[in-house]
Short mmCIF file of N, CA, C and O in Angstrom, two decimals:
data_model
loop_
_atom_site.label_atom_id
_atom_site.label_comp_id
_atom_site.label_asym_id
_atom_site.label_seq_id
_atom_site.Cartn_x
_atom_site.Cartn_y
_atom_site.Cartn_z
N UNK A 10 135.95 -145.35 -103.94
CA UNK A 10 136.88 -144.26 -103.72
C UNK A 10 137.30 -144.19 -102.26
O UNK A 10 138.39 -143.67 -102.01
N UNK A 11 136.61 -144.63 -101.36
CA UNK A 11 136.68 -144.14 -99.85
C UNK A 11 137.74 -145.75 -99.90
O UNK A 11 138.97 -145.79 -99.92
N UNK A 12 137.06 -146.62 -99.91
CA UNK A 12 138.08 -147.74 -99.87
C UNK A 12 139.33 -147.80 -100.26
O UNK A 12 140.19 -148.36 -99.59
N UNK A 13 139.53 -147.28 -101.27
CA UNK A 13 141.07 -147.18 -101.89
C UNK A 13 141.85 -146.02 -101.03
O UNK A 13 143.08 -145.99 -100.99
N UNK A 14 140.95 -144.99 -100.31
CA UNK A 14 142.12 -144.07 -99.78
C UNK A 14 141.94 -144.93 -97.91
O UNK A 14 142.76 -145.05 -96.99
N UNK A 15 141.19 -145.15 -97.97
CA UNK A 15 141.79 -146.20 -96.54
C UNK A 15 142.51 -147.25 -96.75
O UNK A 15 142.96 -147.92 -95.82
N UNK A 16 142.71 -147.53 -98.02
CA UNK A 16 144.10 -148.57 -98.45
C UNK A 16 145.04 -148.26 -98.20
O UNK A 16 145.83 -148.83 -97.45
N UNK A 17 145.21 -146.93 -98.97
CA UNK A 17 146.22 -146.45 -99.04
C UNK A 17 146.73 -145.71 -97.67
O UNK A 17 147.96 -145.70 -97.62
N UNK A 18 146.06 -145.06 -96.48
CA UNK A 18 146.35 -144.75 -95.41
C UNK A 18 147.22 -146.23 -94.55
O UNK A 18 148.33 -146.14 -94.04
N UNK A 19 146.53 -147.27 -94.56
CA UNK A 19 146.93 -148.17 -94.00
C UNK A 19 148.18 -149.21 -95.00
O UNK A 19 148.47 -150.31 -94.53
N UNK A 20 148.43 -149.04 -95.53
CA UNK A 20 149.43 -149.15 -96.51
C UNK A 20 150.71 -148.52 -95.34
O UNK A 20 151.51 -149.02 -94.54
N UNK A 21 150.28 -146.95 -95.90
CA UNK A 21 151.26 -145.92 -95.56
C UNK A 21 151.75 -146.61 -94.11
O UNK A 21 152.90 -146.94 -93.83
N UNK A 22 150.52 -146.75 -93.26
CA UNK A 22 151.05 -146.62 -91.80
C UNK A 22 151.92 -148.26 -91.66
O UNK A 22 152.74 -148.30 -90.75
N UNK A 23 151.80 -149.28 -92.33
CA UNK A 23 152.57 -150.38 -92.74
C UNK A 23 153.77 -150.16 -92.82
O UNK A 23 154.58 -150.63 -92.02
N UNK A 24 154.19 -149.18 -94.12
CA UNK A 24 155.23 -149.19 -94.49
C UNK A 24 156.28 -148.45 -94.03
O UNK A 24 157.46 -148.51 -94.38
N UNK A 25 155.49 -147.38 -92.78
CA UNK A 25 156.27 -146.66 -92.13
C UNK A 25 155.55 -146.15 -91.06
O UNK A 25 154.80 -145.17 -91.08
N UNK A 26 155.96 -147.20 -89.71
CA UNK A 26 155.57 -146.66 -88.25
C UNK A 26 155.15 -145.29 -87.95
O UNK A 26 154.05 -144.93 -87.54
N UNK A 27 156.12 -144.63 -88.20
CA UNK A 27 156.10 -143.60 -87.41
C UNK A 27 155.36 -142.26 -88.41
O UNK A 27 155.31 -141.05 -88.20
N UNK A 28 154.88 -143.04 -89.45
CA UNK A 28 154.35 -141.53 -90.25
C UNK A 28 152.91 -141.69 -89.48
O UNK A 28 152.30 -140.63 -89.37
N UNK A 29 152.48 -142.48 -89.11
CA UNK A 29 150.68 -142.41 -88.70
C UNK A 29 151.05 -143.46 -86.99
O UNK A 29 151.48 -144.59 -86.76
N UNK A 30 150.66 -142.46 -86.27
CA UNK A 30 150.71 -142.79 -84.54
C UNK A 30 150.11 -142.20 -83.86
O UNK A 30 150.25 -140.99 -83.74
N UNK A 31 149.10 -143.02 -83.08
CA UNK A 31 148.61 -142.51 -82.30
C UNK A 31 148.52 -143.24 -81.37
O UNK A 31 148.41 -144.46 -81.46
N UNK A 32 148.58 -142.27 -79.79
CA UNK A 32 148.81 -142.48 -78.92
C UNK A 32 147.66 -141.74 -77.85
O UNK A 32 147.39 -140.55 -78.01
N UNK A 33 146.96 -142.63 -76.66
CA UNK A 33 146.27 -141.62 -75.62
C UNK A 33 146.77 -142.25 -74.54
O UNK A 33 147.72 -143.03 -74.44
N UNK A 34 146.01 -141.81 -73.74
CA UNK A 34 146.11 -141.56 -71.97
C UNK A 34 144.82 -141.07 -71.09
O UNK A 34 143.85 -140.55 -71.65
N UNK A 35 144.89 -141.30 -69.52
CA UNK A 35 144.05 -140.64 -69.40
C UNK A 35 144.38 -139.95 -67.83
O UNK A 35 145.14 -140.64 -67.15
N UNK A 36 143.95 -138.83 -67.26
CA UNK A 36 143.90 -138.17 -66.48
C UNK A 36 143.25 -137.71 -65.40
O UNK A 36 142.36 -136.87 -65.54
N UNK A 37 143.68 -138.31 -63.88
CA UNK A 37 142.77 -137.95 -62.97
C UNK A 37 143.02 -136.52 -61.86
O UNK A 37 144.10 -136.37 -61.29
N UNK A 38 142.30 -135.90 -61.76
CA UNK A 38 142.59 -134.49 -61.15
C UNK A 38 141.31 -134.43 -60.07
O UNK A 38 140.12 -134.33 -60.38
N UNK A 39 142.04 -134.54 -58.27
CA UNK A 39 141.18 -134.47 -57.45
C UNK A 39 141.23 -132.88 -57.04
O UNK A 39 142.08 -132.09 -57.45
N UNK A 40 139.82 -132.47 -55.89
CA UNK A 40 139.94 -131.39 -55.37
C UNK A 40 140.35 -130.31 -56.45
O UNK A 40 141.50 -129.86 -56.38
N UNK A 41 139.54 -129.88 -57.38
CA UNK A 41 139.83 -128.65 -58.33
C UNK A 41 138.54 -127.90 -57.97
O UNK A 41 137.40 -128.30 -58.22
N UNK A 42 138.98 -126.46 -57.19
CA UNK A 42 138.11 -125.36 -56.79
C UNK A 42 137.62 -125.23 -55.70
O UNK A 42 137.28 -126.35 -55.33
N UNK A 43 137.36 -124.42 -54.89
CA UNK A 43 136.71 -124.65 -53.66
C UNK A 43 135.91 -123.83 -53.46
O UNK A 43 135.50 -123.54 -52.34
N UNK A 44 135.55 -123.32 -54.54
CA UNK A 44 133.98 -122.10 -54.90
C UNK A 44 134.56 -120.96 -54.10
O UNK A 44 134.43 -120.97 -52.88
N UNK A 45 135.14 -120.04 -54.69
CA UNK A 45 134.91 -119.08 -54.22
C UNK A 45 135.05 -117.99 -55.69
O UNK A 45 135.82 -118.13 -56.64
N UNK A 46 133.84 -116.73 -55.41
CA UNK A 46 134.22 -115.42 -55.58
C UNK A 46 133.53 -116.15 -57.30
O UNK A 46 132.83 -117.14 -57.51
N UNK A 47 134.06 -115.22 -58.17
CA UNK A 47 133.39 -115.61 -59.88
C UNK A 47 134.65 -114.84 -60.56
O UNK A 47 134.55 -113.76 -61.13
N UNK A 48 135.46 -115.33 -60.48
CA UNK A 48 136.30 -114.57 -61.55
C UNK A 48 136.14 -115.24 -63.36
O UNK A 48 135.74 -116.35 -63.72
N UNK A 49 136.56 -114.23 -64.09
CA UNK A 49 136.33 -114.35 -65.33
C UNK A 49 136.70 -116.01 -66.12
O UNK A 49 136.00 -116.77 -66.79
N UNK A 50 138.04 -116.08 -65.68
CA UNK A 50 138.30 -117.41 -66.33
C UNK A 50 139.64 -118.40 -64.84
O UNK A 50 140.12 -117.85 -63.85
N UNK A 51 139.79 -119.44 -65.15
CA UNK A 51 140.68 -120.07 -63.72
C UNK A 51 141.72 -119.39 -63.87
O UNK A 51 142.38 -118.82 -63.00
N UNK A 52 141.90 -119.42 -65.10
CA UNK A 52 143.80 -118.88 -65.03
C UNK A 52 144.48 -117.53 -65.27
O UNK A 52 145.59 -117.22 -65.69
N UNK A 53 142.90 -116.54 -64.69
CA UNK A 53 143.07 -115.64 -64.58
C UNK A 53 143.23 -114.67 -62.63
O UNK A 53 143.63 -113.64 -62.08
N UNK A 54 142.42 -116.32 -62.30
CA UNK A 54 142.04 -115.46 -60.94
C UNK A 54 143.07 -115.56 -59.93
O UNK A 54 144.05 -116.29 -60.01
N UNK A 55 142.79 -114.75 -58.94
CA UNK A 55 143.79 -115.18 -57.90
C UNK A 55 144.21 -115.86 -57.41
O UNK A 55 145.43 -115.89 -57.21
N UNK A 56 143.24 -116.84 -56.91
CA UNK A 56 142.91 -118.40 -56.39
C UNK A 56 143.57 -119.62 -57.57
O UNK A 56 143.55 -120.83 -57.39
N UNK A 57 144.18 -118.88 -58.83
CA UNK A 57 144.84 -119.75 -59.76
C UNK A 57 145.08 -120.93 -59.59
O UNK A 57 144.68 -121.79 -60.37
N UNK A 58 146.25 -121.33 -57.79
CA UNK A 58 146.26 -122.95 -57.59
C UNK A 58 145.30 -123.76 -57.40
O UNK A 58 145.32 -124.97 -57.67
N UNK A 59 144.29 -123.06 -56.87
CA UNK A 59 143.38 -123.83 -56.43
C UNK A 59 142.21 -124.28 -57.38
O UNK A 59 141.43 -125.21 -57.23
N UNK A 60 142.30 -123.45 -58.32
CA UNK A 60 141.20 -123.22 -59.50
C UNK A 60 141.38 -124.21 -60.99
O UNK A 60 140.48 -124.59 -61.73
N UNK A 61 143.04 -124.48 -61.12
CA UNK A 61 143.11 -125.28 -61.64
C UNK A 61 144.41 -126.34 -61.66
O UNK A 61 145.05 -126.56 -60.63
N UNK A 62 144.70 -126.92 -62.79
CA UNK A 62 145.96 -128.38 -62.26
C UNK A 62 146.54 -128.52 -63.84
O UNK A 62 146.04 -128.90 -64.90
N UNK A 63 147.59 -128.11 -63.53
CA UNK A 63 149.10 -128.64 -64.76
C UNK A 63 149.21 -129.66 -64.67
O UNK A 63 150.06 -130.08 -63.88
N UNK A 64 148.59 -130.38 -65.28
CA UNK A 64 149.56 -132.10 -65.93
C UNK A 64 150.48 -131.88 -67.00
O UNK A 64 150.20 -131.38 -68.10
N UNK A 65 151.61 -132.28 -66.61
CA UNK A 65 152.68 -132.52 -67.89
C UNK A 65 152.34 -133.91 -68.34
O UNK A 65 152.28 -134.68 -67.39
N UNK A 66 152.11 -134.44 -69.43
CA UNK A 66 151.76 -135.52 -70.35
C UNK A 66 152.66 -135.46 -71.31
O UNK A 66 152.64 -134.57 -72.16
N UNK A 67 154.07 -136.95 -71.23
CA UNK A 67 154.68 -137.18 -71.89
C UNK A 67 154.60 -138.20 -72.85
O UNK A 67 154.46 -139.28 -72.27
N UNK A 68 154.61 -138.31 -73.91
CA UNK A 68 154.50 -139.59 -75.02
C UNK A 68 155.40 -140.48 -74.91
O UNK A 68 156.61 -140.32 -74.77
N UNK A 69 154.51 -141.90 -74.99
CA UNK A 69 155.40 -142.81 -74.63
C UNK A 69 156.46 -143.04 -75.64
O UNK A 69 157.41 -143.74 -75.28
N UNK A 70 156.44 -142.45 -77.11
CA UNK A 70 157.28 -142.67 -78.27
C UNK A 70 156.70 -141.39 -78.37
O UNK A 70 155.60 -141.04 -77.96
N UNK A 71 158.24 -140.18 -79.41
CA UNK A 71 157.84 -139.01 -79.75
C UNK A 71 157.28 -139.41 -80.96
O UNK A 71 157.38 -140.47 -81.58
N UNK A 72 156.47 -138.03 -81.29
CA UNK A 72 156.27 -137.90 -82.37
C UNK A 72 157.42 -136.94 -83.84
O UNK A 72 158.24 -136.08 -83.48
N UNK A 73 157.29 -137.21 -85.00
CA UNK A 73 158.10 -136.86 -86.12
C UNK A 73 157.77 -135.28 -86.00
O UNK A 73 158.78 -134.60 -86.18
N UNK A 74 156.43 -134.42 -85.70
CA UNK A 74 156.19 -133.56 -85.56
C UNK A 74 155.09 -133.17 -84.71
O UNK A 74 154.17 -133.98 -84.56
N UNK A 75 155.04 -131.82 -84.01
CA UNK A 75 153.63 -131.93 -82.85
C UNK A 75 152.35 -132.47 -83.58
O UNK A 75 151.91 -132.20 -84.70
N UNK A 76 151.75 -133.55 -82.32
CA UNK A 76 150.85 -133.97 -83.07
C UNK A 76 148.97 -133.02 -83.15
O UNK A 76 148.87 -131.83 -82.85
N UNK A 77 148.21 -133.54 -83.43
CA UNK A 77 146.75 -132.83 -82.89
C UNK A 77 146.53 -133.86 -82.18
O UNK A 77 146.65 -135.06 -82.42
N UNK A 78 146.02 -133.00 -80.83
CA UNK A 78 145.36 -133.87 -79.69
C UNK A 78 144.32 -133.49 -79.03
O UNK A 78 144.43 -132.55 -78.24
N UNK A 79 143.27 -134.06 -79.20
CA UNK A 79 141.93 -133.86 -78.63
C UNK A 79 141.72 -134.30 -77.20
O UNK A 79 142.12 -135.42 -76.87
N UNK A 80 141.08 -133.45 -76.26
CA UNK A 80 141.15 -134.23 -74.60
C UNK A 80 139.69 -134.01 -74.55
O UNK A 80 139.07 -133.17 -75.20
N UNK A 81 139.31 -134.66 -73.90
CA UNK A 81 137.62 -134.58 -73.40
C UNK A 81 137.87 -135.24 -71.69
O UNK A 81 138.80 -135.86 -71.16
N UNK A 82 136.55 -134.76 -71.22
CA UNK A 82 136.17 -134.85 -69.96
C UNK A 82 135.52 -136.42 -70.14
O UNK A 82 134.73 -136.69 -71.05
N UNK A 83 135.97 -137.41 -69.13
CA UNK A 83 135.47 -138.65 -69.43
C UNK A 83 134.61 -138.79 -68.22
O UNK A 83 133.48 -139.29 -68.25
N UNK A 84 135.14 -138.38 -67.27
CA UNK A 84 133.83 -138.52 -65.82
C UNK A 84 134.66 -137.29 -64.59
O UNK A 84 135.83 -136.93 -64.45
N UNK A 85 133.20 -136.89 -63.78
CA UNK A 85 133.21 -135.73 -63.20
C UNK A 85 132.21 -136.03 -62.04
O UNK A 85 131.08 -136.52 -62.00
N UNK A 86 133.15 -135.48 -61.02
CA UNK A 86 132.27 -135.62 -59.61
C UNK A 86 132.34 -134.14 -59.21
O UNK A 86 133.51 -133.76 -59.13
N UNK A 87 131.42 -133.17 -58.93
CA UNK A 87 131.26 -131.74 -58.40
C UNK A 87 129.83 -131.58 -57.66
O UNK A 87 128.97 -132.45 -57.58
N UNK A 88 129.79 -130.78 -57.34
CA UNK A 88 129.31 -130.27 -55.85
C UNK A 88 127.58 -129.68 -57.10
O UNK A 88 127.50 -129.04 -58.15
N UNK A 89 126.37 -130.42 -56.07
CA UNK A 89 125.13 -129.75 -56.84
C UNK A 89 125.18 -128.25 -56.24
O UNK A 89 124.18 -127.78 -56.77
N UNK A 90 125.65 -127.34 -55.56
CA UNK A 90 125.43 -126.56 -55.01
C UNK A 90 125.83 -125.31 -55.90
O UNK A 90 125.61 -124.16 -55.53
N UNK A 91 126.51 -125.68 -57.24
CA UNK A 91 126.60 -124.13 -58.07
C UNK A 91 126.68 -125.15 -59.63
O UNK A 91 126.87 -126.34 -59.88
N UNK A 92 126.39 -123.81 -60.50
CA UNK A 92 126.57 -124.08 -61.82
C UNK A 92 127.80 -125.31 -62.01
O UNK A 92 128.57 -125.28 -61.05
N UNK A 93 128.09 -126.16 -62.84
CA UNK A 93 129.33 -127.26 -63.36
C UNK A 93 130.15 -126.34 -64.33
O UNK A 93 129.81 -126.33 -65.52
N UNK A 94 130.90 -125.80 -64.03
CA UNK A 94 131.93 -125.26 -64.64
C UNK A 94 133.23 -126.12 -64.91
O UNK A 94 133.94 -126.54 -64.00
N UNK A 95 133.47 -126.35 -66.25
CA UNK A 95 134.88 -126.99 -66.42
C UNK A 95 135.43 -126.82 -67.54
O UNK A 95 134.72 -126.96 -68.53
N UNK A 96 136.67 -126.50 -67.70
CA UNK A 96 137.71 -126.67 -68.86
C UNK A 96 138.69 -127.17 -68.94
O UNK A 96 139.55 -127.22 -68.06
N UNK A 97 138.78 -127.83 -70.42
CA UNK A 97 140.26 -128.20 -70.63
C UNK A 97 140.82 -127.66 -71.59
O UNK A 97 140.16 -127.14 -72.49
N UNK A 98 141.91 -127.68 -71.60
CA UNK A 98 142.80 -126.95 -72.30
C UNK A 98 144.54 -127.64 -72.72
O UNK A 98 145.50 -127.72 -71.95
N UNK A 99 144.48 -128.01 -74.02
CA UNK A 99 146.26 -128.77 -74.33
C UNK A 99 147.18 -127.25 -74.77
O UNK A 99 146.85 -126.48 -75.68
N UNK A 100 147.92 -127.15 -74.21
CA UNK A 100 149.12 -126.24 -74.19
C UNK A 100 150.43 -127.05 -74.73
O UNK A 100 150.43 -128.22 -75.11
N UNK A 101 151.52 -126.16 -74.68
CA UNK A 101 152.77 -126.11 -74.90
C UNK A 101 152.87 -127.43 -75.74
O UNK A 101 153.37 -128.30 -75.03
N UNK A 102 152.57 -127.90 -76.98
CA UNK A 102 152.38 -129.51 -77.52
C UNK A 102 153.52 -129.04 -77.70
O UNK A 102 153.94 -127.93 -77.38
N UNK A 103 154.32 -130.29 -78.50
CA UNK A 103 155.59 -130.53 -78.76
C UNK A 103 155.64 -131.94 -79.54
O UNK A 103 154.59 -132.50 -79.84
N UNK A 104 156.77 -132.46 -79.85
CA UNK A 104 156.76 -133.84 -80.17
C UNK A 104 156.98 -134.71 -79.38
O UNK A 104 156.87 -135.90 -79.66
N UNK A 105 157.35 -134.23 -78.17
CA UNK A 105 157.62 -135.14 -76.67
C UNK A 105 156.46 -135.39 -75.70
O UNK A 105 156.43 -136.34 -74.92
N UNK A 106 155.37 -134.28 -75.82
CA UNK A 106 154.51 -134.28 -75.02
C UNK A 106 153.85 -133.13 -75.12
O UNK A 106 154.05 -132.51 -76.17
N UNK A 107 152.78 -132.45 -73.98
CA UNK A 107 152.39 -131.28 -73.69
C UNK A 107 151.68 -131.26 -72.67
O UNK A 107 151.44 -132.32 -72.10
N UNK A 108 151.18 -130.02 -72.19
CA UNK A 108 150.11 -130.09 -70.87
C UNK A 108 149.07 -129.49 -70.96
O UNK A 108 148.79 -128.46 -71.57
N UNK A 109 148.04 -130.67 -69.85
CA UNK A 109 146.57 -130.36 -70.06
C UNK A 109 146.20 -129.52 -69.08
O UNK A 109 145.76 -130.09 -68.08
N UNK A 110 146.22 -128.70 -69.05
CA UNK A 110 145.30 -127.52 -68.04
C UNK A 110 143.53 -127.67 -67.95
O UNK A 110 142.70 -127.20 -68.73
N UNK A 111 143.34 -128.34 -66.91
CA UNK A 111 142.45 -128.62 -66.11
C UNK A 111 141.61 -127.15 -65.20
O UNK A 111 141.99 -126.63 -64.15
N UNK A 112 140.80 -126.91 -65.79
CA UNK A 112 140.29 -125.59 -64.37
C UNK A 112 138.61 -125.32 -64.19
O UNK A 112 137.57 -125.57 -64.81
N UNK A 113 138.86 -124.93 -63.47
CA UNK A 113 137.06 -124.27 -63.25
C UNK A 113 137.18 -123.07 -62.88
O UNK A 113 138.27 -122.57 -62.62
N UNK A 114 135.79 -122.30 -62.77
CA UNK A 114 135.86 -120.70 -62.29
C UNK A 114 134.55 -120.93 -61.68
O UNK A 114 133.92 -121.98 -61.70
N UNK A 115 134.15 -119.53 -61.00
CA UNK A 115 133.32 -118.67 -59.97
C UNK A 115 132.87 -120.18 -59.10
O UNK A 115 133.73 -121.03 -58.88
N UNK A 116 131.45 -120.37 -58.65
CA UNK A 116 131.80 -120.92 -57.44
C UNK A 116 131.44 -122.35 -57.42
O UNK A 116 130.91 -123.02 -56.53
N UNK A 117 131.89 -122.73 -58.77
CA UNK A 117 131.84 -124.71 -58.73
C UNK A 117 132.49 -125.51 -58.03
O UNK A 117 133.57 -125.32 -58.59
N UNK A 118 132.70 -126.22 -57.31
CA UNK A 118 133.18 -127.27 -56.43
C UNK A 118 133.15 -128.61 -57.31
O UNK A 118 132.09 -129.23 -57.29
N UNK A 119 134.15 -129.10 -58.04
CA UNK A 119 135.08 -129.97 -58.42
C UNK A 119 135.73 -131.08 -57.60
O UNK A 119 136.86 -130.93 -57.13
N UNK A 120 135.09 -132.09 -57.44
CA UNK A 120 135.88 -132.99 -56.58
C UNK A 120 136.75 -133.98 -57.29
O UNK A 120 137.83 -134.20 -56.73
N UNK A 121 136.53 -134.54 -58.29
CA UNK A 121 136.99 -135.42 -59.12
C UNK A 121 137.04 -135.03 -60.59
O UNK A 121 135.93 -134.70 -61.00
N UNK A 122 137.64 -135.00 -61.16
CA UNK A 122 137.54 -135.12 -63.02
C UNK A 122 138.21 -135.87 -63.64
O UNK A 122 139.33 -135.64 -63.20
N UNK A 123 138.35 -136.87 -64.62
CA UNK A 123 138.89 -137.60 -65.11
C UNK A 123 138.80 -137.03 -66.71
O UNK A 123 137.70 -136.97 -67.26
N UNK A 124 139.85 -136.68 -67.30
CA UNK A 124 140.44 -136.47 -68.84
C UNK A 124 141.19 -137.54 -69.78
O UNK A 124 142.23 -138.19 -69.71
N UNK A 125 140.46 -137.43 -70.40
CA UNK A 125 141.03 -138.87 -71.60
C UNK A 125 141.85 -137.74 -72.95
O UNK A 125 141.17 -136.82 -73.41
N UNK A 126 142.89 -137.90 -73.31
CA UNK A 126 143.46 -137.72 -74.25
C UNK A 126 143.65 -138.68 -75.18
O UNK A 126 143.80 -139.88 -74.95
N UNK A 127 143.63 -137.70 -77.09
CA UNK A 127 144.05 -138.99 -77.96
C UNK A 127 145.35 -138.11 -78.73
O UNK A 127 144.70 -137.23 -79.30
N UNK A 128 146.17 -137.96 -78.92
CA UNK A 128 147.27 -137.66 -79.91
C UNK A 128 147.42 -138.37 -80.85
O UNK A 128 147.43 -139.57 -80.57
N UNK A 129 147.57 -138.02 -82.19
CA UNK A 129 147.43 -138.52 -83.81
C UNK A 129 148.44 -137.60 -84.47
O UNK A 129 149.01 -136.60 -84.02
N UNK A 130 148.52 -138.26 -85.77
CA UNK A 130 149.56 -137.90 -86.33
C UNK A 130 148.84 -137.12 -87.48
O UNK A 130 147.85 -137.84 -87.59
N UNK A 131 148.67 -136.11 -88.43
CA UNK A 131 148.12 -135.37 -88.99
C UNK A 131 148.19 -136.14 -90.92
O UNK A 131 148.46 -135.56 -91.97
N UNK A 132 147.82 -137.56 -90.67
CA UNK A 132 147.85 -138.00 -92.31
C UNK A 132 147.82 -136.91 -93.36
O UNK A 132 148.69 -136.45 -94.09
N UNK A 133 146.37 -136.62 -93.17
CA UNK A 133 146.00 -135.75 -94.48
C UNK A 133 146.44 -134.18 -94.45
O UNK A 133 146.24 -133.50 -95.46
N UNK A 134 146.95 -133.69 -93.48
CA UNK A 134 147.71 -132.47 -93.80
C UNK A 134 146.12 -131.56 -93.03
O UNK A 134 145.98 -130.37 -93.30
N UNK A 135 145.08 -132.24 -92.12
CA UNK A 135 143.88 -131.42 -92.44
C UNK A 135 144.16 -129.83 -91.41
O UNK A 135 143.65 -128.71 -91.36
N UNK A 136 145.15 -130.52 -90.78
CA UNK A 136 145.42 -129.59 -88.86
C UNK A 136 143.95 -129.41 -88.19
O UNK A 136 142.83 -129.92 -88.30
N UNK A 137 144.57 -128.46 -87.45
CA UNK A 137 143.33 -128.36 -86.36
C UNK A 137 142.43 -127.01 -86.78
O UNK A 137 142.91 -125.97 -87.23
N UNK A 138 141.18 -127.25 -86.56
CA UNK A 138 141.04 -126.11 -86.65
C UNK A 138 139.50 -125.37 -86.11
O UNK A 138 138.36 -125.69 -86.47
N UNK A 139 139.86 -124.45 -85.26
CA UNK A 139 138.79 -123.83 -84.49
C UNK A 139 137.81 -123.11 -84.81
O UNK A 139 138.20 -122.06 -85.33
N UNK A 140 136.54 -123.20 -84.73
CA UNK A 140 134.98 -122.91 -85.41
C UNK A 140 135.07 -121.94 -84.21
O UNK A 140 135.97 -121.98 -83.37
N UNK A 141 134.21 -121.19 -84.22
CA UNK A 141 133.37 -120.02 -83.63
C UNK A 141 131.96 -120.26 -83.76
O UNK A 141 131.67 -120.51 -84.93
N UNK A 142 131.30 -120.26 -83.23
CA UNK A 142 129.97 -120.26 -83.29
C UNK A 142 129.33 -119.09 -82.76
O UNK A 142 128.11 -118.99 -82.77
#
């Protein structure tokens, strides 16, 4: 059963490019934070520029519809001197692209972070979808 529907996925993506695409990238962001103060979240505090970094990330081919895109932290250089605070965050998706909001809060020192993105095309209809724990 599992075999025949990975047939059939790869079939599909055969017979038509653009229904199954995926596409990544990856992202380097120096100097994010310079420890000060503890505000609640980066893109709340005052220090906003300094706290975090807008990448616009454009696809090298659009997609037919926004895709789901997962980003993870691939490597990180910060300061031992406070808690490792970091987030990412994909905004404004689209079929052209979207942006990764990069930030930290209260008093982590961020020197380096590197973000890997993957964008996919939604085969099975599953979308995205956010747990609570």
């Amino acid at each position: 059963m599992v075999a025949l529907k990975l047939t059939v996925v790869l079939v599909l993506a055969l017979a038509t490019p653009s229904a199954c695409i995926t596409q990544a990238g990856r992202v380097n962001v120096k100097k994010l934070g310079t420890g000060s103060g503890c505000p609640v979240r980066p893109w709340t505090a005052k220090e906003t520029a300094e706290r975090e970094r807008l990448v616009a990330i454009k696809f090298k081919h659009p997609f037919a519809s926004p895709p789901l895109v997962t980003a993870s932290i691939s490597a990180l250089d910060s300061s031992k001197r406070a808690n490792v605070r970091i987030g990412l965050t994909v905004e404004d998706l689209t079929e052209e692209g979207f942006t990764l909001k990069v930030g930290t809060w209260c008093d982590t020192w961020v020197y380096w972070v590197q973000a890997t993105w993957t964008a996919y095309t939604d085969v099975f209809g599953t979308g995205m979808k956010e747990i609570d724990a």
